[in-house]
PDB file of C-alpha atoms in Angstrom:
ATOM      1  CA  MET F   1       0.000   0.000   0.000  1.00 93.00           C
ATOM      2  CA  ASN F   2       1.395   3.435  -0.894  1.00 95.00           C
ATOM      3  CA  CYS F   3       0.408   6.893   0.409  1.00 97.00           C
ATOM      4  CA  ARG F   4      -2.152   7.406  -2.362  1.00 96.00           C
ATOM      5  CA  ASP F   5      -3.927   4.117  -1.566  1.00 96.00           C
ATOM      6  CA  PHE F   6      -3.716   4.877   2.152  1.00 97.00           C
ATOM      7  CA  THR F   7      -5.352   8.277   1.700  1.00 97.00           C
ATOM      8  CA  GLY F   8      -8.200   6.715  -0.256  1.00 96.00           C
ATOM      9  CA  PHE F   9      -9.018   4.377   2.642  1.00 96.00           C
ATOM     10  CA  LEU F  10      -9.013   6.982   5.471  1.00 97.00           C
ATOM     11  CA  ALA F  11     -12.769   7.449   5.753  1.00 95.00           C
ATOM     12  CA  GLU F  12     -13.528   3.732   5.756  1.00 94.00           C
ATOM     13  CA  TYR F  13     -10.780   3.196   8.335  1.00 96.00           C
ATOM     14  CA  LEU F  14     -12.315   5.762  10.700  1.00 95.00           C
ATOM     15  CA  ASP F  15     -15.727   4.142  10.207  1.00 92.00           C
ATOM     16  CA  GLY F  16     -14.276   0.696  10.954  1.00 93.00           C
ATOM     17  CA  GLU F  17     -15.377  -0.517   7.525  1.00 92.00           C
ATOM     18  CA  LEU F  18     -12.093  -1.786   6.084  1.00 94.00           C
ATOM     19  CA  PRO F  19     -11.952  -5.509   5.316  1.00 93.00           C
ATOM     20  CA  GLY F  20      -9.465  -7.293   7.615  1.00 92.00           C
ATOM     21  CA  GLN F  21      -6.726  -7.779   5.033  1.00 94.00           C
ATOM     22  CA  VAL F  22      -6.911  -4.168   3.841  1.00 95.00           C
ATOM     23  CA  GLN F  23      -6.919  -2.936   7.441  1.00 95.00           C
ATOM     24  CA  ALA F  24      -3.736  -4.893   8.126  1.00 96.00           C
ATOM     25  CA  LEU F  25      -2.048  -3.280   5.098  1.00 96.00           C
ATOM     26  CA  PHE F  26      -3.375   0.130   6.156  1.00 97.00           C
ATOM     27  CA  GLU F  27      -1.969  -0.237   9.669  1.00 96.00           C
ATOM     28  CA  ALA F  28       1.338  -1.524   8.339  1.00 97.00           C
ATOM     29  CA  HIS F  29       1.556   1.621   6.221  1.00 96.00           C
ATOM     30  CA  ILE F  30       0.869   3.879   9.255  1.00 95.00           C
ATOM     31  CA  ALA F  31       3.693   2.157  11.110  1.00 96.00           C
ATOM     32  CA  ALA F  32       6.097   2.563   8.195  1.00 96.00           C
ATOM     33  CA  CYS F  33       5.210   6.069   6.975  1.00 96.00           C
ATOM     34  CA  PRO F  34       5.518   8.927   9.494  1.00 95.00           C
ATOM     35  CA  ASN F  35       4.042  11.391   6.997  1.00 96.00           C
ATOM     36  CA  CYS F  36       0.824   9.362   6.652  1.00 97.00           C
ATOM     37  CA  HIS F  37       0.767   8.886  10.416  1.00 96.00           C
ATOM     38  CA  VAL F  38       0.638  12.667  10.770  1.00 96.00           C
ATOM     39  CA  TYR F  39      -1.934  12.969   7.985  1.00 97.00           C
ATOM     40  CA  LEU F  40      -4.235  10.429   9.646  1.00 97.00           C
ATOM     41  CA  ALA F  41      -4.018  12.315  12.962  1.00 96.00           C
ATOM     42  CA  GLN F  42      -4.889  15.581  11.217  1.00 96.00           C
ATOM     43  CA  TYR F  43      -7.751  14.025   9.237  1.00 97.00           C
ATOM     44  CA  ARG F  44      -9.192  12.668  12.492  1.00 96.00           C
ATOM     45  CA  ALA F  45      -8.652  16.036  14.246  1.00 95.00           C
ATOM     46  CA  THR F  46     -10.411  17.815  11.384  1.00 96.00           C
ATOM     47  CA  VAL F  47     -13.507  15.628  11.755  1.00 95.00           C
ATOM     48  CA  HIS F  48     -13.453  16.235  15.499  1.00 94.00           C
ATOM     49  CA  ALA F  49     -12.975  20.002  15.130  1.00 93.00           C
ATOM     50  CA  ALA F  50     -15.907  20.313  12.716  1.00 92.00           C
ATOM     51  CA  ALA F  51     -18.196  18.417  15.068  1.00 89.00           C
ATOM     52  CA  ARG F  52     -17.107  20.459  18.089  1.00 86.00           C
ATOM     53  CA  THR F  53     -17.450  23.924  16.674  1.00 80.00           C
ATOM     54  CA  VAL F  54     -20.924  24.060  15.202  1.00 67.00           C
ATOM     55  CA  ALA F  55     -22.934  24.079  18.411  1.00 63.00           C
ATOM     56  CA  PRO F  56     -23.702  27.501  19.811  1.00 60.00           C
ATOM     57  CA  ALA F  57     -22.519  28.254  23.322  1.00 59.00           C
ATOM     58  CA  PRO F  58     -25.098  26.970  25.834  1.00 56.00           C
ATOM     59  CA  ASP F  59     -26.132  30.483  26.762  1.00 61.00           C
ATOM     60  CA  THR F  60     -26.673  31.649  23.151  1.00 73.00           C
ATOM     61  CA  PRO F  61     -30.297  32.791  22.882  1.00 81.00           C
ATOM     62  CA  MET F  62     -32.417  32.861  19.736  1.00 88.00           C
ATOM     63  CA  PRO F  63     -32.465  36.305  18.102  1.00 92.00           C
ATOM     64  CA  ASP F  64     -35.562  38.109  19.441  1.00 91.00           C
ATOM     65  CA  GLU F  65     -36.851  39.078  16.020  1.00 93.00           C
ATOM     66  CA  LEU F  66     -36.689  35.456  14.874  1.00 94.00           C
ATOM     67  CA  VAL F  67     -38.599  34.280  17.959  1.00 93.00           C
ATOM     68  CA  GLN F  68     -41.241  36.919  17.261  1.00 93.00           C
ATOM     69  CA  ALA F  69     -41.454  35.959  13.575  1.00 94.00           C
ATOM     70  CA  ILE F  70     -41.885  32.272  14.453  1.00 94.00           C
ATOM     71  CA  ALA F  71     -44.534  33.072  17.054  1.00 92.00           C
ATOM     72  CA  ALA F  72     -46.445  35.182  14.512  1.00 92.00           C
ATOM     73  CA  ALA F  73     -46.158  32.469  11.847  1.00 91.00           C
ATOM     74  CA  LEU F  74     -47.433  29.826  14.270  1.00 88.00           C
ATOM     75  CA  ARG F  75     -50.387  32.007  15.298  1.00 87.00           C
ATOM     76  CA  GLU F  76     -51.393  32.043  11.629  1.00 86.00           C
ATOM     77  CA  GLN F  77     -51.430  28.248  11.679  1.00 81.00           C
ATOM     78  CA  HIS F  78     -54.061  28.066  14.429  1.00 71.00           C
TER      79      HIS F  78
ATOM     80  CA  MET E   1     -27.710  13.955  20.013  1.00 45.00           C
ATOM     81  CA  ALA E   2     -27.659  14.893  23.696  1.00 41.00           C
ATOM     82  CA  GLU E   3     -30.875  14.757  25.683  1.00 44.00           C
ATOM     83  CA  SER E   4     -32.347  18.162  26.352  1.00 49.00           C
ATOM     84  CA  PRO E   5     -35.127  19.653  28.451  1.00 47.00           C
ATOM     85  CA  GLY E   6     -37.278  19.556  25.321  1.00 46.00           C
ATOM     86  CA  ASP E   7     -37.713  15.815  25.778  1.00 72.00           C
ATOM     87  CA  ASP E   8     -39.911  16.365  28.830  1.00 82.00           C
ATOM     88  CA  PRO E   9     -43.001  14.168  28.155  1.00 84.00           C
ATOM     89  CA  ALA E  10     -45.445  16.812  29.422  1.00 87.00           C
ATOM     90  CA  LEU E  11     -43.915  19.380  27.101  1.00 87.00           C
ATOM     91  CA  VAL E  12     -44.033  16.989  24.151  1.00 86.00           C
ATOM     92  CA  GLU E  13     -47.680  16.195  24.881  1.00 88.00           C
ATOM     93  CA  ALA E  14     -48.496  19.916  25.061  1.00 89.00           C
ATOM     94  CA  MET E  15     -46.674  20.457  21.777  1.00 88.00           C
ATOM     95  CA  ARG E  16     -48.647  17.668  20.125  1.00 87.00           C
ATOM     96  CA  ALA E  17     -51.824  19.330  21.363  1.00 89.00           C
ATOM     97  CA  GLY E  18     -50.712  22.571  19.678  1.00 87.00           C
ATOM     98  CA  ASP E  19     -50.115  24.506  22.891  1.00 90.00           C
ATOM     99  CA  ALA E  20     -48.548  27.869  22.000  1.00 89.00           C
ATOM    100  CA  ALA E  21     -46.583  28.155  25.252  1.00 90.00           C
ATOM    101  CA  ALA E  22     -45.098  24.704  24.694  1.00 90.00           C
ATOM    102  CA  PHE E  23     -43.991  25.697  21.209  1.00 91.00           C
ATOM    103  CA  ASP E  24     -42.479  28.876  22.600  1.00 91.00           C
ATOM    104  CA  THR E  25     -40.426  26.822  25.049  1.00 91.00           C
ATOM    105  CA  ILE E  26     -39.347  24.471  22.268  1.00 92.00           C
ATOM    106  CA  VAL E  27     -38.324  27.391  20.052  1.00 94.00           C
ATOM    107  CA  GLN E  28     -36.193  28.809  22.856  1.00 91.00           C
ATOM    108  CA  THR E  29     -34.699  25.429  23.750  1.00 89.00           C
ATOM    109  CA  HIS E  30     -33.987  23.915  20.350  1.00 91.00           C
ATOM    110  CA  GLY E  31     -33.896  26.968  18.100  1.00 93.00           C
ATOM    111  CA  PRO E  32     -30.302  28.050  18.799  1.00 91.00           C
ATOM    112  CA  ARG E  33     -28.763  24.753  17.731  1.00 88.00           C
ATOM    113  CA  MET E  34     -31.083  24.441  14.729  1.00 91.00           C
ATOM    114  CA  LEU E  35     -30.033  27.942  13.704  1.00 93.00           C
ATOM    115  CA  ALA E  36     -26.349  27.085  14.159  1.00 88.00           C
ATOM    116  CA  THR E  37     -26.739  24.012  11.960  1.00 88.00           C
ATOM    117  CA  VAL E  38     -28.559  25.688   9.090  1.00 91.00           C
ATOM    118  CA  ARG E  39     -26.128  28.610   9.226  1.00 90.00           C
ATOM    119  CA  ARG E  40     -23.351  26.123   8.430  1.00 87.00           C
ATOM    120  CA  ILE E  41     -25.346  24.686   5.517  1.00 90.00           C
ATOM    121  CA  LEU E  42     -26.485  27.978   4.024  1.00 91.00           C
ATOM    122  CA  SER E  43     -23.709  30.444   4.948  1.00 86.00           C
ATOM    123  CA  ASN E  44     -26.315  33.172   4.812  1.00 89.00           C
ATOM    124  CA  GLU E  45     -27.949  34.625   7.911  1.00 91.00           C
ATOM    125  CA  ASP E  46     -31.249  35.664   6.311  1.00 94.00           C
ATOM    126  CA  GLU E  47     -31.735  32.280   4.673  1.00 95.00           C
ATOM    127  CA  ALA E  48     -30.742  30.496   7.873  1.00 94.00           C
ATOM    128  CA  ARG E  49     -33.427  32.353   9.824  1.00 96.00           C
ATOM    129  CA  GLU E  50     -35.935  31.639   7.078  1.00 96.00           C
ATOM    130  CA  ALA E  51     -35.056  27.919   7.269  1.00 97.00           C
ATOM    131  CA  VAL E  52     -35.564  27.829  11.042  1.00 97.00           C
ATOM    132  CA  GLN E  53     -38.878  29.631  10.763  1.00 96.00           C
ATOM    133  CA  GLU E  54     -40.028  27.241   8.019  1.00 96.00           C
ATOM    134  CA  ALA E  55     -38.855  24.317  10.125  1.00 97.00           C
ATOM    135  CA  PHE E  56     -40.969  25.346  13.105  1.00 96.00           C
ATOM    136  CA  ILE E  57     -44.000  25.858  10.882  1.00 95.00           C
ATOM    137  CA  SER E  58     -43.459  22.381   9.377  1.00 95.00           C
ATOM    138  CA  ALA E  59     -42.989  20.915  12.851  1.00 95.00           C
ATOM    139  CA  TYR E  60     -46.201  22.554  14.017  1.00 94.00           C
ATOM    140  CA  ARG E  61     -48.132  21.125  11.074  1.00 93.00           C
ATOM    141  CA  ALA E  62     -46.589  17.671  11.586  1.00 93.00           C
ATOM    142  CA  ARG E  63     -46.738  17.710  15.393  1.00 91.00           C
ATOM    143  CA  GLN E  64     -49.191  14.803  15.574  1.00 89.00           C
ATOM    144  CA  GLN E  65     -46.712  12.653  13.667  1.00 90.00           C
ATOM    145  CA  PHE E  66     -44.047  13.012  16.360  1.00 88.00           C
ATOM    146  CA  ASN E  67     -44.381   9.734  18.190  1.00 82.00           C
ATOM    147  CA  GLY E  68     -41.339   9.890  20.479  1.00 77.00           C
ATOM    148  CA  GLU E  69     -39.422   7.182  18.607  1.00 79.00           C
ATOM    149  CA  SER E  70     -36.645   9.685  18.103  1.00 81.00           C
ATOM    150  CA  LYS E  71     -35.687  12.516  20.413  1.00 86.00           C
ATOM    151  CA  LEU E  72     -37.527  15.752  19.846  1.00 89.00           C
ATOM    152  CA  ALA E  73     -34.188  17.458  19.128  1.00 88.00           C
ATOM    153  CA  THR E  74     -33.376  14.899  16.432  1.00 86.00           C
ATOM    154  CA  TRP E  75     -36.805  15.228  14.840  1.00 90.00           C
ATOM    155  CA  LEU E  76     -36.598  19.028  14.791  1.00 92.00           C
ATOM    156  CA  HIS E  77     -33.076  18.961  13.392  1.00 89.00           C
ATOM    157  CA  ARG E  78     -34.053  16.730  10.506  1.00 90.00           C
ATOM    158  CA  ILE E  79     -36.873  19.148   9.687  1.00 94.00           C
ATOM    159  CA  ALA E  80     -34.520  22.137   9.883  1.00 95.00           C
ATOM    160  CA  VAL E  81     -31.925  20.460   7.674  1.00 93.00           C
ATOM    161  CA  ASN E  82     -34.621  19.644   5.123  1.00 93.00           C
ATOM    162  CA  ALA E  83     -35.782  23.264   5.167  1.00 96.00           C
ATOM    163  CA  ALA E  84     -32.191  24.401   4.560  1.00 95.00           C
ATOM    164  CA  LEU E  85     -31.734  21.914   1.712  1.00 93.00           C
ATOM    165  CA  THR E  86     -34.963  23.151   0.122  1.00 93.00           C
ATOM    166  CA  ILE E  87     -33.552  26.690   0.173  1.00 94.00           C
ATOM    167  CA  LEU E  88     -30.280  25.451  -1.329  1.00 89.00           C
ATOM    168  CA  ARG E  89     -32.148  23.789  -4.205  1.00 87.00           C
ATOM    169  CA  ARG E  90     -34.084  26.998  -4.800  1.00 87.00           C
ATOM    170  CA  ARG E  91     -30.903  29.030  -5.209  1.00 83.00           C
ATOM    171  CA  LYS E  92     -29.740  29.894  -8.655  1.00 72.00           C
ATOM    172  CA  ARG E  93     -27.168  27.307  -9.645  1.00 73.00           C
ATOM    173  CA  HIS E  94     -23.642  28.542 -10.161  1.00 74.00           C
ATOM    174  CA  PRO E  95     -20.728  26.358 -11.232  1.00 80.00           C
ATOM    175  CA  GLU E  96     -19.091  25.215  -8.023  1.00 83.00           C
ATOM    176  CA  GLU E  97     -15.512  26.124  -7.230  1.00 88.00           C
ATOM    177  CA  SER E  98     -13.111  23.188  -7.546  1.00 92.00           C
ATOM    178  CA  ILE E  99     -11.431  21.928  -4.373  1.00 95.00           C
ATOM    179  CA  ASP E 100      -8.746  19.979  -6.233  1.00 95.00           C
ATOM    180  CA  ASP E 101      -6.045  22.399  -5.066  1.00 96.00           C
ATOM    181  CA  LEU E 102      -6.934  21.578  -1.459  1.00 97.00           C
ATOM    182  CA  LEU E 103      -6.541  17.822  -1.874  1.00 97.00           C
ATOM    183  CA  PRO E 104      -3.298  15.928  -1.259  1.00 96.00           C
ATOM    184  CA  ARG E 105      -0.998  15.547  -4.231  1.00 96.00           C
ATOM    185  CA  PHE E 106       1.148  12.550  -4.964  1.00 96.00           C
ATOM    186  CA  LEU E 107       4.389  11.718  -6.737  1.00 96.00           C
ATOM    187  CA  PRO E 108       4.289   9.219  -9.611  1.00 95.00           C
ATOM    188  CA  ASP E 109       5.319   6.453  -7.161  1.00 94.00           C
ATOM    189  CA  GLY E 110       2.278   7.184  -4.935  1.00 95.00           C
ATOM    190  CA  HIS E 111       4.110   9.022  -2.131  1.00 94.00           C
ATOM    191  CA  HIS E 112       2.779  12.329  -0.813  1.00 95.00           C
ATOM    192  CA  ARG E 113       4.343  15.379  -2.424  1.00 95.00           C
ATOM    193  CA  GLU E 114       3.926  17.352   0.804  1.00 94.00           C
ATOM    194  CA  ARG E 115       5.672  16.802   4.131  1.00 94.00           C
ATOM    195  CA  PHE E 116       3.008  17.365   6.809  1.00 94.00           C
ATOM    196  CA  GLN E 117       3.881  19.296   9.971  1.00 91.00           C
ATOM    197  CA  THR E 118       2.586  17.964  13.259  1.00 91.00           C
ATOM    198  CA  TRP E 119      -0.142  20.023  14.909  1.00 90.00           C
ATOM    199  CA  ASP E 120       1.566  20.440  18.267  1.00 79.00           C
ATOM    200  CA  GLU E 121      -1.340  21.729  20.302  1.00 84.00           C
ATOM    201  CA  PRO E 122      -4.200  19.284  20.931  1.00 87.00           C
ATOM    202  CA  VAL E 123      -7.183  20.393  18.857  1.00 88.00           C
ATOM    203  CA  ASP E 124      -9.491  20.427  21.894  1.00 87.00           C
ATOM    204  CA  GLU E 125      -7.203  22.907  23.656  1.00 88.00           C
ATOM    205  CA  ALA E 126      -7.032  25.138  20.594  1.00 88.00           C
ATOM    206  CA  LEU E 127     -10.822  25.029  20.190  1.00 87.00           C
ATOM    207  CA  ALA E 128     -11.312  26.144  23.769  1.00 85.00           C
ATOM    208  CA  ARG E 129     -10.211  29.570  22.557  1.00 85.00           C
ATOM    209  CA  ARG E 130     -13.178  31.424  21.166  1.00 82.00           C
ATOM    210  CA  GLU E 131     -11.208  32.891  18.251  1.00 86.00           C
ATOM    211  CA  THR E 132      -9.976  29.480  17.127  1.00 88.00           C
ATOM    212  CA  ALA E 133     -13.480  28.006  17.224  1.00 88.00           C
ATOM    213  CA  ALA E 134     -14.744  31.006  15.244  1.00 88.00           C
ATOM    214  CA  ARG E 135     -11.965  30.523  12.700  1.00 90.00           C
ATOM    215  CA  VAL E 136     -12.896  26.856  12.254  1.00 91.00           C
ATOM    216  CA  ARG E 137     -16.543  27.816  11.697  1.00 88.00           C
ATOM    217  CA  ALA E 138     -15.506  30.450   9.160  1.00 90.00           C
ATOM    218  CA  THR E 139     -13.294  27.896   7.423  1.00 93.00           C
ATOM    219  CA  ILE E 140     -16.156  25.396   7.100  1.00 92.00           C
ATOM    220  CA  ASP E 141     -18.161  28.215   5.531  1.00 89.00           C
ATOM    221  CA  LYS E 142     -15.463  28.584   2.856  1.00 90.00           C
ATOM    222  CA  LEU E 143     -16.056  25.079   1.513  1.00 93.00           C
ATOM    223  CA  PRO E 144     -18.121  24.940  -1.670  1.00 92.00           C
ATOM    224  CA  GLU E 145     -21.787  24.242  -0.973  1.00 90.00           C
ATOM    225  CA  SER E 146     -21.986  20.553  -1.898  1.00 91.00           C
ATOM    226  CA  TYR E 147     -18.937  19.713   0.245  1.00 95.00           C
ATOM    227  CA  ARG E 148     -20.014  21.881   3.180  1.00 93.00           C
ATOM    228  CA  THR E 149     -23.461  20.299   3.171  1.00 93.00           C
ATOM    229  CA  VAL E 150     -22.277  16.695   3.284  1.00 95.00           C
ATOM    230  CA  LEU E 151     -19.812  17.574   6.043  1.00 95.00           C
ATOM    231  CA  VAL E 152     -22.549  19.208   8.114  1.00 91.00           C
ATOM    232  CA  LEU E 153     -24.936  16.284   7.687  1.00 91.00           C
ATOM    233  CA  ARG E 154     -22.436  13.496   8.427  1.00 93.00           C
ATOM    234  CA  ASP E 155     -19.806  14.948  10.754  1.00 92.00           C
ATOM    235  CA  ILE E 156     -21.829  17.593  12.553  1.00 86.00           C
ATOM    236  CA  GLU E 157     -25.410  16.328  12.539  1.00 84.00           C
ATOM    237  CA  GLY E 158     -24.281  12.716  12.808  1.00 86.00           C
ATOM    238  CA  LEU E 159     -26.549  11.357  10.089  1.00 88.00           C
ATOM    239  CA  THR E 160     -25.656   7.977   8.620  1.00 91.00           C
ATOM    240  CA  THR E 161     -24.297   7.713   5.092  1.00 93.00           C
ATOM    241  CA  GLU E 162     -27.644   6.264   4.015  1.00 93.00           C
ATOM    242  CA  GLU E 163     -29.621   9.163   5.547  1.00 91.00           C
ATOM    243  CA  THR E 164     -27.203  11.735   4.120  1.00 92.00           C
ATOM    244  CA  ALA E 165     -27.368  10.234   0.639  1.00 94.00           C
ATOM    245  CA  ALA E 166     -31.183  10.158   0.758  1.00 91.00           C
ATOM    246  CA  MET E 167     -31.407  13.797   1.894  1.00 88.00           C
ATOM    247  CA  LEU E 168     -29.016  14.936  -0.825  1.00 90.00           C
ATOM    248  CA  GLY E 169     -30.505  12.722  -3.532  1.00 90.00           C
ATOM    249  CA  VAL E 170     -27.175  11.050  -4.346  1.00 93.00           C
ATOM    250  CA  SER E 171     -25.872   7.493  -4.090  1.00 96.00           C
ATOM    251  CA  GLU E 172     -24.207   6.330  -0.876  1.00 95.00           C
ATOM    252  CA  ASN E 173     -20.888   5.996  -2.706  1.00 95.00           C
ATOM    253  CA  ALA E 174     -21.168   9.560  -3.987  1.00 96.00           C
ATOM    254  CA  ALA E 175     -21.947  10.802  -0.468  1.00 96.00           C
ATOM    255  CA  LYS E 176     -18.949   8.926   0.959  1.00 96.00           C
ATOM    256  CA  LEU E 177     -16.573  10.257  -1.686  1.00 96.00           C
ATOM    257  CA  ARG E 178     -17.838  13.813  -1.315  1.00 96.00           C
ATOM    258  CA  LEU E 179     -17.443  13.647   2.470  1.00 97.00           C
ATOM    259  CA  HIS E 180     -13.895  12.327   2.185  1.00 97.00           C
ATOM    260  CA  ARG E 181     -12.935  15.107  -0.206  1.00 97.00           C
ATOM    261  CA  ALA E 182     -14.612  17.693   2.029  1.00 97.00           C
ATOM    262  CA  ARG E 183     -12.644  16.497   5.068  1.00 98.00           C
ATOM    263  CA  MET E 184      -9.344  16.559   3.162  1.00 98.00           C
ATOM    264  CA  ALA E 185     -10.041  20.052   1.848  1.00 98.00           C
ATOM    265  CA  LEU E 186     -10.986  21.253   5.330  1.00 97.00           C
ATOM    266  CA  ARG E 187      -7.798  19.726   6.762  1.00 97.00           C
ATOM    267  CA  THR E 188      -5.748  21.733   4.275  1.00 97.00           C
ATOM    268  CA  LEU E 189      -7.635  24.931   5.095  1.00 96.00           C
ATOM    269  CA  LEU E 190      -7.287  24.367   8.858  1.00 95.00           C
ATOM    270  CA  ALA E 191      -3.574  23.535   8.782  1.00 94.00           C
ATOM    271  CA  PRO E 192      -2.390  27.158   9.175  1.00 91.00           C
ATOM    272  CA  THR E 193      -4.683  27.565  12.205  1.00 90.00           C
ATOM    273  CA  PHE E 194      -3.519  24.443  14.014  1.00 89.00           C
ATOM    274  CA  GLU E 195       0.125  24.869  13.038  1.00 86.00           C
ATOM    275  CA  GLY E 196       0.007  28.283  14.670  1.00 72.00           C
ATOM    276  CA  ARG E 197       0.737  30.072  11.393  1.00 65.00           C
ATOM    277  CA  VAL E 198      -2.316  32.325  11.779  1.00 63.00           C
ATOM    278  CA  GLU E 199      -2.155  35.079  14.369  1.00 52.00           C
TER     279      GLU E 199
END
């Protein structure tokens, strides 16, 4: 397995979907290639960072005008 | 998705009965995260607010169909994402910017052309700083629409590949490939932030 093949399998590796033989080759490549080892860590960190940053802070309120607009729209539904 | 006060059975029952006060509580409780999600999909504040408003109207109309099999938050989020996708489809289509320059490049023998620098600081520590988290959000917004959307649905909303593919109207293989490319492009865009090259 070379770096190009390795890169193509990253998503399936993180999802635990690689067939056993391919996974063994993938892990052998991580052990042998420091550059891909770093790339895998950064790919995983990227997924984690995206998931962590979308949520608003717990104390973030809805904009007042949006709350009012929703309330008015729902009144029309009654 | 984490449990929230909105899953209170009495509140859900009041919502199903069309109680205005219950809906008000649900808007206040679930609205902020729905808004955050559709902002990531649409990258446009006016459209994001429109999507959330449409989502609550749809939820109100469909309230009797909520049977508690999923969490209220999950149900509302699916509705909000659908509302955002409807707005995306309505937009005038422009040719999408290529992300090929953000993907890894290889030598003829299959080795990476680039030597990757380690990100020294753990990502969680960097994200604890408000400005870093804001920069990551802004970077996600820079991804072309089709890549940003699949990333939001799979990695942020936690939908399965099957659900994501169905929502986007593409095959599961296409959704997987698009997600992989989106993650690689985002990694490239985030590298300066996590290598400390951005002040």
